[in-house]
Coordinates of C-alpha atoms in Angstrom, one line a residue:
M206 CA 37.9 47.2 -12.4
M207 CA 37.7 44.1 -10.2
G208 CA 37.2 40.7 -11.7
P209 CA 35.2 37.8 -10.3
A210 CA 38.2 36.2 -8.6
W211 CA 39.1 39.5 -6.8
W212 CA 35.4 39.9 -5.8
A213 CA 35.4 36.2 -4.3
V214 CA 38.4 37.1 -2.3
L215 CA 36.7 40.1 -0.9
L216 CA 33.8 38.0 -0.1
L217 CA 36.0 35.4 1.8
L218 CA 37.6 38.1 3.7
A219 CA 34.2 39.6 4.8
M220 CA 33.1 36.2 5.9
A221 CA 36.2 35.5 7.9
D222 CA 35.9 38.8 9.6
A223 CA 32.1 38.4 10.3
V224 CA 32.4 35.0 11.9
A225 CA 35.7 35.2 13.5
G226 CA 37.0 31.9 12.0
R227 CA 36.3 29.3 14.4
F228 CA 36.2 26.1 12.4
V229 CA 35.7 22.8 14.4
V230 CA 37.1 19.5 13.1
E231 CA 34.6 16.8 13.6
K232 CA 36.1 13.6 14.9
N233 CA 35.6 9.8 15.5
S234 CA 37.8 7.3 17.0
V235 CA 40.2 4.7 15.6
Q236 CA 40.9 1.8 18.1
V237 CA 43.9 -0.3 17.3
T238 CA 43.2 -4.0 18.5
S239 CA 46.6 -5.4 17.2
P240 CA 49.5 -5.5 17.2
E241 CA 49.9 -5.5 21.1
S242 CA 52.4 -2.6 21.0
L243 CA 49.9 -0.2 19.4
K244 CA 46.8 -1.2 21.3
G245 CA 44.6 1.9 22.3
K246 CA 42.1 4.4 21.1
Y247 CA 43.1 7.4 18.9
E248 CA 41.3 10.4 17.4
C249 CA 40.9 10.7 13.8
A250 CA 39.2 13.4 11.5
I251 CA 36.0 12.7 9.6
G252 CA 36.3 13.4 6.0
N253 CA 33.8 15.7 4.3
F254 CA 32.8 13.3 1.7
G255 CA 32.0 9.5 1.4
L256 CA 29.7 7.9 3.9
P257 CA 30.8 7.8 7.5
Q258 CA 28.8 5.1 9.6
Y259 CA 27.3 7.4 12.2
G260 CA 26.2 5.5 15.2
G261 CA 28.0 2.3 14.2
T262 CA 31.5 0.8 13.8
L263 CA 33.5 -0.9 11.3
Q264 CA 36.3 -3.4 11.9
G265 CA 39.0 -4.2 9.4
W266 CA 42.7 -5.1 8.6
V267 CA 45.1 -2.2 7.6
V268 CA 46.8 -2.6 4.3
Y269 CA 49.7 -0.4 3.3
P270 CA 50.4 -0.7 -0.4
K271 CA 53.8 -1.4 -1.8
D272 CA 53.5 1.3 -4.5
N273 CA 51.0 4.2 -5.4
R274 CA 51.0 5.0 -1.6
Q275 CA 49.4 8.5 -2.3
A276 CA 46.6 6.7 -4.3
C277 CA 46.7 9.4 -7.1
K278 CA 46.2 6.9 -9.7
E279 CA 44.2 3.7 -10.0
F280 CA 45.6 0.6 -8.2
D281 CA 46.7 -2.5 -10.1
V282 CA 45.8 -4.8 -7.1
S283 CA 42.6 -5.6 -5.2
F284 CA 42.0 -4.9 -1.6
K285 CA 38.7 -6.9 -1.5
G286 CA 38.6 -10.1 0.7
H287 CA 38.9 -13.3 -1.4
K288 CA 36.6 -15.3 0.8
S289 CA 33.0 -14.7 2.0
G290 CA 32.7 -13.4 5.5
A291 CA 36.3 -12.2 5.4
R292 CA 37.2 -9.0 7.4
P293 CA 37.3 -5.9 5.2
N294 CA 40.5 -4.1 4.4
F295 CA 41.4 -0.5 5.2
V296 CA 43.8 1.1 3.0
L297 CA 46.5 3.4 4.5
I298 CA 47.4 6.2 2.1
D299 CA 49.7 9.0 2.4
R300 CA 48.5 12.7 2.0
G301 CA 49.8 14.8 -1.0
E302 CA 49.9 15.1 -4.6
C303 CA 46.2 14.9 -5.5
F304 CA 42.8 15.7 -4.0
F305 CA 41.4 13.6 -1.0
T306 CA 38.5 12.6 -3.0
T307 CA 40.8 11.2 -5.7
K308 CA 42.5 9.1 -3.1
A309 CA 39.3 7.8 -1.9
W310 CA 37.9 7.0 -5.3
N311 CA 40.9 5.1 -6.4
A312 CA 40.9 3.1 -3.1
Q313 CA 37.2 2.2 -3.5
L314 CA 37.7 1.1 -7.1
A315 CA 40.3 -1.4 -5.7
G316 CA 37.9 -2.8 -3.1
A317 CA 38.8 -1.0 0.0
A318 CA 36.3 -0.7 2.7
A319 CA 37.7 2.6 4.1
I320 CA 40.8 4.8 3.7
L321 CA 43.0 6.1 6.5
V322 CA 44.9 9.1 5.2
V323 CA 48.2 9.8 7.1
D324 CA 49.0 13.5 7.5
S325 CA 52.1 14.6 6.1
K326 CA 53.2 16.8 9.1
D327 CA 52.8 17.0 12.8
E328 CA 49.8 19.2 13.3
P329 CA 46.3 19.2 14.9
L330 CA 43.9 17.1 12.9
I331 CA 42.2 18.8 10.1
T332 CA 39.1 18.2 8.0
M333 CA 39.6 16.7 4.5
D334 CA 37.1 18.7 2.4
N335 CA 35.7 18.3 -1.2
P336 CA 37.3 20.2 -4.1
E337 CA 35.6 23.3 -5.1
D338 CA 35.6 23.0 -8.9
T339 CA 38.2 20.6 -10.5
G340 CA 38.3 17.1 -9.1
T341 CA 34.6 16.8 -8.4
K342 CA 33.8 14.0 -10.9
H343 CA 34.1 11.3 -8.2
L344 CA 32.2 13.1 -5.5
E345 CA 28.8 11.7 -5.9
N346 CA 30.0 8.1 -6.3
I347 CA 32.4 7.8 -3.1
T348 CA 30.5 5.6 -0.7
I349 CA 33.4 4.4 1.7
P350 CA 34.2 6.3 4.8
S351 CA 37.3 8.4 4.9
V352 CA 39.4 9.5 7.9
L353 CA 42.6 11.5 8.6
I354 CA 45.0 10.3 11.2
T355 CA 48.0 12.0 12.7
K356 CA 51.5 11.5 11.3
K357 CA 52.6 9.8 14.4
L358 CA 50.0 7.0 14.3
G359 CA 50.3 6.6 10.7
E360 CA 54.0 6.1 10.8
D361 CA 53.5 3.4 13.5
L362 CA 50.8 1.6 11.6
K363 CA 53.0 1.8 8.3
K364 CA 55.9 0.3 10.3
S365 CA 53.9 -2.5 11.7
A366 CA 52.4 -3.2 8.3
E367 CA 55.9 -3.3 6.7
N368 CA 57.1 -5.7 9.4
G369 CA 54.4 -8.3 8.4
D370 CA 52.3 -7.7 11.6
M371 CA 48.6 -8.3 11.3
V372 CA 47.3 -4.7 12.0
S373 CA 43.6 -4.6 13.1
V374 CA 41.5 -1.4 13.7
L375 CA 38.0 -0.5 14.7
L376 CA 36.6 2.7 13.2
D377 CA 34.0 3.9 15.8
W378 CA 31.4 6.7 15.1
R379 CA 29.0 5.8 17.9
E380 CA 29.7 8.9 19.9
S381 CA 30.5 11.4 17.0
L382 CA 27.1 13.0 17.6
P383 CA 25.4 13.8 21.0
H384 CA 22.3 11.7 21.6
P385 CA 20.8 13.2 24.8
D386 CA 17.1 12.6 24.5
E387 CA 14.1 11.5 22.3
R388 CA 14.0 14.4 19.8
V389 CA 16.8 15.4 17.3
E390 CA 17.3 19.0 16.5
Y391 CA 19.0 19.4 13.1
E392 CA 19.8 22.3 10.8
F393 CA 20.3 22.4 7.0
W394 CA 22.6 25.1 5.6
T395 CA 21.8 25.4 1.9
N396 CA 21.6 27.8 -1.1
S397 CA 18.8 28.6 -3.6
N398 CA 21.4 28.9 -6.2
D399 CA 21.1 26.0 -8.7
E400 CA 24.1 26.9 -11.0
C401 CA 27.1 26.2 -8.7
G402 CA 28.0 22.9 -10.3
P403 CA 28.2 19.4 -8.6
K404 CA 27.6 20.8 -5.1
C405 CA 24.3 22.5 -6.1
D406 CA 23.3 19.3 -7.8
M407 CA 24.1 17.2 -4.8
Q408 CA 22.1 19.4 -2.4
M409 CA 19.1 19.5 -4.6
D410 CA 19.2 15.7 -5.1
F411 CA 19.3 15.4 -1.3
V412 CA 16.3 17.7 -1.0
K413 CA 14.3 15.4 -3.5
S414 CA 15.2 12.2 -2.0
F415 CA 15.0 13.1 1.8
R416 CA 11.9 15.4 1.6
G417 CA 9.4 12.6 2.5
T418 CA 11.4 11.3 5.4
A419 CA 12.1 14.7 6.8
Q420 CA 8.3 15.5 6.7
V421 CA 7.3 12.5 8.5
L422 CA 9.8 12.8 11.2
E423 CA 8.8 16.5 11.6
Q424 CA 5.1 15.7 11.6
K425 CA 5.4 13.0 14.3
G426 CA 7.5 15.2 16.5
Y427 CA 10.6 13.1 16.3
T428 CA 12.7 16.0 14.9
Q429 CA 13.0 19.8 15.0
F430 CA 14.4 21.1 11.7
T431 CA 15.5 24.6 10.8
P432 CA 16.9 25.6 7.5
H433 CA 19.6 28.3 7.1
Y434 CA 21.5 30.3 4.5
I435 CA 24.8 31.7 4.5
T436 CA 25.3 35.5 3.5
W437 CA 28.3 37.8 3.7
Y438 CA 28.6 41.5 3.8
C439 CA 30.5 43.7 1.5
P440 CA 33.6 45.4 2.9
E441 CA 32.5 49.1 3.6
A442 CA 35.1 50.5 1.2
F443 CA 33.5 48.8 -1.7
T444 CA 29.7 49.2 -1.0
V445 CA 29.3 51.6 -3.9
S446 CA 31.1 49.5 -6.3
K447 CA 29.3 47.9 -9.4
Q448 CA 30.3 44.4 -7.9
C449 CA 28.8 45.1 -4.5
K450 CA 25.6 46.6 -6.0
S451 CA 25.1 43.5 -8.2
Q452 CA 26.0 40.9 -5.4
C453 CA 24.3 42.4 -2.4
I454 CA 21.1 43.9 -1.0
N455 CA 20.4 46.5 1.7
H456 CA 23.4 48.5 0.6
G457 CA 26.0 45.8 1.0
R458 CA 24.9 44.2 4.1
Y459 CA 24.0 40.9 2.7
C460 CA 25.8 39.3 -0.2
A461 CA 26.3 36.1 -2.0
P462 CA 28.7 35.2 -5.0
D463 CA 27.7 35.5 -8.6
P464 CA 26.0 32.2 -9.6
E465 CA 28.0 31.8 -12.6
Q466 CA 31.2 33.7 -11.5
D467 CA 30.6 36.0 -14.4
F468 CA 29.1 39.5 -13.7
S469 CA 28.3 40.1 -17.3
K470 CA 25.7 37.5 -17.8
G471 CA 22.9 35.5 -16.0
Y472 CA 21.6 36.2 -12.5
D473 CA 23.7 38.1 -9.9
G474 CA 24.5 37.4 -6.3
K475 CA 21.7 39.8 -5.1
D476 CA 19.0 37.6 -6.9
V477 CA 20.4 34.6 -4.9
V478 CA 20.3 36.5 -1.6
V479 CA 16.6 37.6 -2.2
Q480 CA 15.6 33.9 -3.1
N481 CA 17.4 32.7 0.0
L482 CA 15.5 35.4 2.0
H483 CA 12.2 34.2 0.4
Q484 CA 13.0 30.5 1.5
V485 CA 13.8 31.5 5.1
C486 CA 10.5 33.6 5.2
V487 CA 8.5 30.6 3.8
F488 CA 9.9 28.5 6.7
K489 CA 9.0 31.1 9.3
V490 CA 5.4 31.6 8.0
A491 CA 4.9 27.9 7.9
N492 CA 6.4 27.3 11.2
D493 CA 4.2 29.9 12.7
T494 CA 1.1 28.1 11.3
G495 CA 2.4 24.8 12.8
K496 CA 3.4 23.2 9.4
P497 CA 7.3 23.7 9.2
W498 CA 7.6 20.8 6.9
L499 CA 6.1 22.7 4.0
W500 CA 9.6 24.3 3.6
W501 CA 10.7 21.1 1.8
D502 CA 7.6 21.2 -0.6
Y503 CA 8.5 24.9 -1.4
V504 CA 12.2 24.3 -2.0
H505 CA 11.5 21.2 -4.1
D506 CA 8.8 22.8 -6.2
F507 CA 10.8 26.1 -6.6
A508 CA 13.8 24.2 -7.9
I509 CA 11.6 22.4 -10.5
R510 CA 9.4 25.3 -11.5
C511 CA 11.9 28.3 -11.3
P512 CA 15.3 27.1 -12.6
M513 CA 18.0 29.8 -13.4
K514 CA 18.7 28.1 -16.8
E515 CA 15.0 28.8 -17.9
K516 CA 15.3 32.4 -16.7
K517 CA 12.4 31.7 -14.1
Y518 CA 14.5 32.4 -11.0
T519 CA 12.2 35.3 -10.1
H520 CA 9.9 36.8 -7.5
E521 CA 6.9 36.2 -9.6
C522 CA 7.7 32.5 -10.1
A523 CA 8.4 32.2 -6.3
S524 CA 4.9 34.0 -5.5
H525 CA 3.2 31.2 -7.8
V526 CA 4.8 28.4 -5.8
I527 CA 3.9 30.1 -2.4
K528 CA 0.3 30.4 -3.4
S529 CA 0.1 26.8 -4.7
L530 CA 1.0 25.6 -1.2
G531 CA -1.6 27.6 0.5
L532 CA 0.8 29.8 2.2
D533 CA 0.1 33.5 3.1
L534 CA 1.9 35.5 0.4
D535 CA 1.4 38.9 2.1
K536 CA 2.9 37.7 5.4
I537 CA 5.8 36.2 3.4
N538 CA 6.4 39.6 1.3
K539 CA 6.1 41.4 4.7
C540 CA 9.0 39.0 6.1
V541 CA 11.0 39.6 3.1
G542 CA 11.0 43.5 3.4
D543 CA 12.5 46.0 1.1
P544 CA 15.9 44.7 -0.4
E545 CA 16.7 48.2 -1.4
A546 CA 16.4 49.8 2.0
D547 CA 19.5 51.1 3.6
E548 CA 18.8 49.3 6.8
E549 CA 19.2 45.8 8.5
N550 CA 16.9 43.0 7.6
P551 CA 16.1 41.3 10.9
I552 CA 15.7 37.9 9.2
L553 CA 19.2 38.0 7.2
K554 CA 20.9 39.5 10.3
A555 CA 19.7 36.4 12.3
E556 CA 21.1 34.1 9.7
Q557 CA 24.5 35.9 9.8
D558 CA 24.5 35.6 13.6
A559 CA 23.7 31.9 13.4
Q560 CA 26.7 31.3 11.3
I561 CA 28.9 31.7 14.2
G562 CA 29.7 28.7 16.2
H563 CA 28.4 28.2 19.7
G564 CA 29.1 25.5 22.3
K565 CA 30.9 22.6 20.5
R566 CA 29.5 23.6 17.2
G567 CA 32.1 25.6 14.9
D568 CA 31.3 28.3 12.5
V569 CA 29.4 27.4 9.3
T570 CA 31.6 28.0 6.5
I571 CA 30.9 25.2 4.0
L572 CA 27.9 24.8 1.8
P573 CA 25.9 22.7 2.1
T574 CA 26.2 21.8 5.7
L575 CA 24.1 19.5 8.0
V576 CA 24.2 20.1 11.7
V577 CA 22.8 17.6 14.0
N578 CA 22.2 18.1 17.8
N579 CA 24.6 21.1 17.4
R580 CA 27.5 19.2 15.7
Q581 CA 28.5 19.5 12.1
Y582 CA 27.8 16.3 9.9
R583 CA 30.6 15.4 7.8
G584 CA 30.1 13.2 4.6
K585 CA 28.1 13.1 1.5
L586 CA 24.6 14.4 1.5
D587 CA 23.1 11.0 0.9
K588 CA 19.6 10.1 2.1
G589 CA 20.8 6.9 3.8
A590 CA 23.8 8.6 5.4
V591 CA 22.0 11.6 6.8
L592 CA 19.2 9.4 8.1
K593 CA 21.8 7.2 10.0
A594 CA 23.3 10.6 11.5
I595 CA 19.9 11.7 12.6
C596 CA 19.1 8.4 14.0
S597 CA 22.3 8.3 16.0
G598 CA 21.2 11.6 17.7
F599 CA 18.3 9.8 19.4
E600 CA 18.8 8.5 23.0
E601 CA 19.0 4.8 22.8
T602 CA 15.4 2.9 22.7
T603 CA 13.6 6.2 21.8
E604 CA 14.4 5.9 18.0
P605 CA 11.3 5.9 15.5
A606 CA 10.7 2.9 13.6
I607 CA 12.3 4.1 10.5
C608 CA 15.6 4.0 12.3
L609 CA 15.3 0.2 13.0
S610 CA 14.4 -0.8 9.3
E611 CA 16.7 -3.3 7.7
D612 CA 18.2 -0.8 5.2
V613 CA 19.4 1.4 8.0
Q614 CA 20.7 -0.8 10.7
T615 CA 21.2 -4.6 11.5
N616 CA 18.8 -6.2 14.0
E617 CA 21.1 -7.7 16.5
C618 CA 18.3 -9.4 18.4
L619 CA 17.8 -11.8 15.5
E620 CA 20.8 -13.9 16.3
N621 CA 20.6 -15.7 19.8
H622 CA 18.3 -13.0 21.0
G623 CA 21.3 -10.7 21.4
G624 CA 22.5 -12.8 24.4
C625 CA 19.5 -11.6 26.5
W626 CA 16.9 -13.5 28.6
V627 CA 14.4 -15.3 26.6
D628 CA 11.3 -17.4 27.5
K629 CA 11.1 -19.7 24.5
A630 CA 7.9 -21.3 25.6
N631 CA 6.1 -18.1 25.4
N632 CA 8.3 -16.4 22.7
V633 CA 9.3 -13.6 25.0
T634 CA 12.7 -12.0 25.0
A635 CA 14.4 -9.1 26.8
C636 CA 16.5 -8.2 23.7
K637 CA 15.3 -4.7 22.4
D638 CA 16.8 -3.6 18.9
T639 CA 18.3 0.0 18.9
F640 CA 20.0 1.9 16.2
R641 CA 23.4 1.6 17.9
G642 CA 22.9 -2.2 18.7
R643 CA 20.7 -3.7 21.2
V644 CA 19.9 -3.4 25.0
C645 CA 18.7 -6.3 27.4
E646 CA 15.6 -4.8 29.0
C647 CA 12.9 -7.0 30.5
P648 CA 9.8 -6.4 28.3
I649 CA 6.2 -5.4 28.9
V650 CA 3.9 -8.2 27.6
K651 CA 0.1 -7.7 27.4
G652 CA 0.3 -4.9 29.7
V653 CA 2.4 -6.7 32.4
K654 CA 5.8 -5.5 33.2
F655 CA 8.7 -7.9 33.6
V656 CA 11.4 -7.1 36.1
G657 CA 15.0 -8.4 36.2
D658 CA 18.4 -7.8 35.1
G659 CA 17.4 -8.5 31.4
Y660 CA 20.4 -10.9 30.9
T661 CA 19.6 -14.0 33.0
N662 CA 16.3 -13.3 34.6
C663 CA 12.9 -11.5 33.9
E664 CA 9.8 -12.1 36.1
A665 CA 6.3 -10.9 35.5
S666 CA 5.4 -8.3 38.2
G667 CA 2.2 -6.5 39.1
V668 CA -1.4 -6.9 38.5
G669 CA -2.2 -9.6 35.8
R670 CA 1.3 -11.2 36.2
C671 CA -0.4 -14.6 36.8
E672 CA -1.8 -14.5 33.2
I673 CA 1.9 -14.5 31.9
N674 CA 3.5 -17.8 32.3
N675 CA 1.7 -18.2 35.7
G676 CA 4.0 -15.5 37.1
G677 CA 6.8 -17.9 36.9
C678 CA 5.1 -19.9 39.7
W679 CA 4.4 -23.6 40.1
K680 CA 1.1 -24.7 38.7
E681 CA -0.5 -28.2 38.4
T682 CA -3.8 -29.9 37.4
K683 CA -5.1 -33.0 38.8
N684 CA -8.6 -34.6 38.3
G685 CA -9.8 -31.6 36.6
K686 CA -8.7 -29.2 39.5
T687 CA -6.0 -26.6 38.9
I688 CA -3.9 -25.3 41.8
S689 CA -1.3 -22.5 41.5
A690 CA 1.3 -20.9 43.6
C691 CA 0.7 -17.4 42.0
S692 CA -1.8 -15.1 43.7
H693 CA -3.5 -12.3 41.9
E694 CA -3.6 -10.4 45.3
E695 CA 0.3 -10.2 45.4
S696 CA 2.4 -8.2 42.9
E697 CA 5.3 -10.5 43.1
G698 CA 6.6 -13.9 44.5
C699 CA 5.3 -17.3 44.6
K700 CA 3.6 -19.1 47.7
C701 CA 2.1 -22.5 47.8
P702 CA -1.6 -22.4 48.7
Q703 CA -3.2 -23.8 51.9
G704 CA -2.7 -27.5 51.9
F705 CA 0.7 -27.5 50.0
K706 CA 4.2 -27.0 51.0
G707 CA 7.3 -26.0 48.8
D708 CA 9.3 -23.2 47.3
G709 CA 6.3 -22.2 45.1
V710 CA 8.5 -21.8 42.0
K711 CA 9.6 -25.3 41.1
S712 CA 7.2 -27.3 43.2
C713 CA 4.3 -27.5 45.7
E714 CA 3.8 -30.7 47.6
D715 CA 0.6 -31.9 48.9
I716 CA 0.5 -31.9 52.8
D717 CA -0.9 -35.2 54.2
E718 CA -3.0 -33.7 57.1
C719 CA -4.1 -37.2 58.4
K720 CA -0.4 -38.5 58.5
A721 CA 0.8 -35.3 60.0
K722 CA -2.2 -35.4 62.6
S723 CA -2.9 -31.7 62.0
A724 CA -6.7 -32.2 61.3
C725 CA -9.6 -34.9 62.0
Q726 CA -8.3 -35.9 65.5
C727 CA -11.8 -36.2 67.3
N728 CA -12.9 -39.4 68.8
G729 CA -14.5 -41.7 66.2
C730 CA -13.2 -39.5 63.3
S731 CA -12.0 -41.2 60.2
C732 CA -9.5 -39.2 58.1
E733 CA -8.7 -39.5 54.4
N734 CA -6.1 -37.4 52.6
T735 CA -7.0 -35.6 49.3
W736 CA -4.8 -33.5 46.9
G737 CA -4.6 -30.1 48.7
S738 CA -7.0 -30.9 51.6
Y739 CA -8.5 -33.9 53.4
E740 CA -11.9 -35.5 54.3
C741 CA -13.1 -36.3 57.6
S742 CA -16.1 -38.6 58.6
C743 CA -17.6 -39.8 61.8
G744 CA -18.6 -43.5 62.7
G745 CA -22.3 -44.2 62.2
N746 CA -24.8 -42.7 60.0
N747 CA -26.3 -40.5 62.6
M748 CA -23.0 -38.5 63.3
L749 CA -22.1 -35.3 61.7
Y750 CA -18.4 -33.9 61.5
M751 CA -18.1 -30.1 62.5
R752 CA -14.8 -29.0 60.6
E753 CA -14.4 -25.7 62.7
Q754 CA -14.6 -27.5 66.0
D755 CA -13.0 -30.7 64.8
T756 CA -15.7 -32.8 66.5
C757 CA -18.5 -35.2 65.7
I758 CA -22.1 -34.6 67.0
S759 CA -25.3 -36.4 66.5
K760 CA -27.4 -35.4 63.5
Q761 CA -30.5 -35.5 65.9
A762 CA -28.8 -33.3 68.5
A763 CA -27.6 -31.0 65.8
S764 CA -31.2 -30.7 64.6
S765 CA -32.7 -30.3 68.3
V766 CA -30.0 -27.7 69.0
G767 CA -30.6 -25.9 65.8
W768 CA -34.4 -25.6 66.4
S769 CA -34.0 -24.7 70.0
F770 CA -31.6 -22.0 69.0
M771 CA -34.0 -20.5 66.5
W772 CA -36.9 -20.5 69.0
V773 CA -34.7 -18.6 71.4
I774 CA -34.0 -16.1 68.6
F775 CA -37.7 -15.9 67.6
F776 CA -39.0 -15.1 71.2
G777 CA -36.1 -12.7 71.8
L778 CA -37.1 -10.7 68.8
V779 CA -40.8 -10.7 69.9
F780 CA -40.1 -9.5 73.4
A781 CA -37.8 -6.8 72.0
G782 CA -40.6 -5.6 69.6
V783 CA -43.2 -5.5 72.3
G784 CA -40.8 -3.5 74.6
A785 CA -39.8 -1.0 72.0
Y786 CA -43.5 -0.4 71.1
A787 CA -44.4 0.1 74.8
V788 CA -41.8 2.8 75.2
Y789 CA -42.9 4.5 71.9
K790 CA -46.5 4.6 73.0
Y791 CA -45.6 6.1 76.4
R792 CA -43.2 8.7 74.9
L793 CA -46.0 9.7 72.3
R794 CA -48.7 10.0 75.0
S795 CA -46.5 12.3 77.1
Y796 CA -45.7 14.5 74.0
M797 CA -49.4 14.8 73.1
D798 CA -50.4 15.7 76.7
S799 CA -47.9 18.5 76.8
E800 CA -48.8 19.9 73.5
I801 CA -52.6 19.8 74.3
R802 CA -52.3 21.7 77.6
A803 CA -50.1 24.4 75.9
I804 CA -52.9 25.1 73.4
M805 CA -55.8 25.1 76.0
A806 CA -53.7 27.4 78.2
Q807 CA -54.0 30.1 75.5
Y808 CA -57.9 30.1 75.6
M809 CA -58.8 29.4 79.3
P810 CA -56.9 29.7 82.7
L811 CA -56.2 26.6 84.4
D812 CA -56.7 26.4 88.2
S813 CA -53.0 26.6 89.1
Q814 CA -52.5 29.4 86.6
E815 CA -55.4 31.6 88.1
G816 CA -54.1 31.2 91.7
A817 CA -50.8 32.3 90.5
N818 CA -52.3 35.4 88.9
Q819 CA -54.1 36.4 92.2
Q820 CA -51.0 36.3 94.1
Q821 CA -49.4 38.4 91.7
H822 CA -52.0 41.1 92.0
V823 CA -51.9 41.2 95.7
A824 CA -48.2 41.6 95.7
H825 CA -48.5 44.5 93.2
A826 CA -51.0 46.3 95.7
G827 CA -48.8 46.1 98.5
D828 CA -46.2 48.1 96.7
I829 CA -48.4 51.2 96.5

């Protein structure tokens, strides 16, 4: 009779056969900035524990300890900087002898900001994973990033460090995840099993802490979330075995390991598969009704109300939770189907197909696993770390406000406006804070768009630009009169108004029309320059200046001419009216005469008509 260990081997073989084993190592870069001989950018593999700084960078000095170089025991030295503001230290550690998590924990205790594990053999980079059972006691407490570097790079770094060189490196996670647009698609591969030890505790703690954030991001359309569950199938030769029947449903098609790894007690693997199926169907029905975020409530409430240790991990308990959330139980039961049927379940078949990698995403073989924009997240399932990973998946400048909060990232615009253009007088800057850093982008202020390179220049443009810093144009007020070189009729540029000359930006100078002899040049005229214009007067009290003709005329003559002109207009209008009336009366009389004659002709023959009739009769008689 097969024991639990042998059954686990069978499940692993079935899984390997099902997904064809294409595991992808997720990477970031390590850039050596000194010494000069090693300068360059290299690839490194992100550890599947600790807190990688997705979307960010971390720079530090490399330290290679004199002893305990595999970090399998606690260090008796400190790697923490002794002065405030000192650059952090990264500890170079040799691979081997103990778990990766043990190395990271011991380095963290000694004050290291990150660990660089040197591979022990020449091979492609691999993923440093969590231990399955033993060695998990430090898993939840590791908060520093961990990376694996190649043996070649590690040996070079060790040699430089031993020679006394200052070895400086930059760990860069900015391009570890794609960030193509304003929405992030992410998947959470999980399990309803709550008796699998530290990993189950970790994923449940994550669901509880991240639930609110996930729901807000989903409700506002920033993300598209999909939960998934790993299942395996039983090898065909063992489908009738006791182990297969206890761990699988649908005649060996969908299986899960025994929760306690003991077939003689507690719940079986098939119970886990059924509850996984319930959770997938809850998401499907909730998503169909436009409320996919209810999945988080269901998983959270099910874990609290239906735990295995209280013997409540049942279909009945799940039904109560479903009803409490207002979901359609009948639709969910129909989605679940019959676990005893000897046929495929379309929901679980789709889950098995989804496990297979596509594009740059590898097969999902580790639980729990988070996939962001089709790339597998590596690191601890921590609310802050996962949020950073999701935030790094947004196209820059499209991140939601939560990604720009102080506890998620540093606002680089707070110091010297990020080196971008700034208008201190109006407290306007082109610096725009982003999750990855900052961009210098001319702003929109009060509906007015600024244009420019964002670094040295930004100018208001379009309608309303004169309301913002006067469009960057010259403006001056004298004697209660304000004149500006900004025109509301122009979308850009500055132009001195009539009566001024200059560039319109820095200055506009008054034109002295009198001195330039460009106005008031008539005989007897007296010219006086004013700000932006001039005043012209004529000698004598009876003279009037005509600006358009630049001439002086007598006020009496002007009055006589004016009245004569008015009489000419008046009589012209009278004659035009009389003529129009005469034409109207003539046309009306002619029209009425023709109408009256037509009416009378119907009742009595007129002379001309009677003679015509007689001639017509004579003509007809001659024809006979």
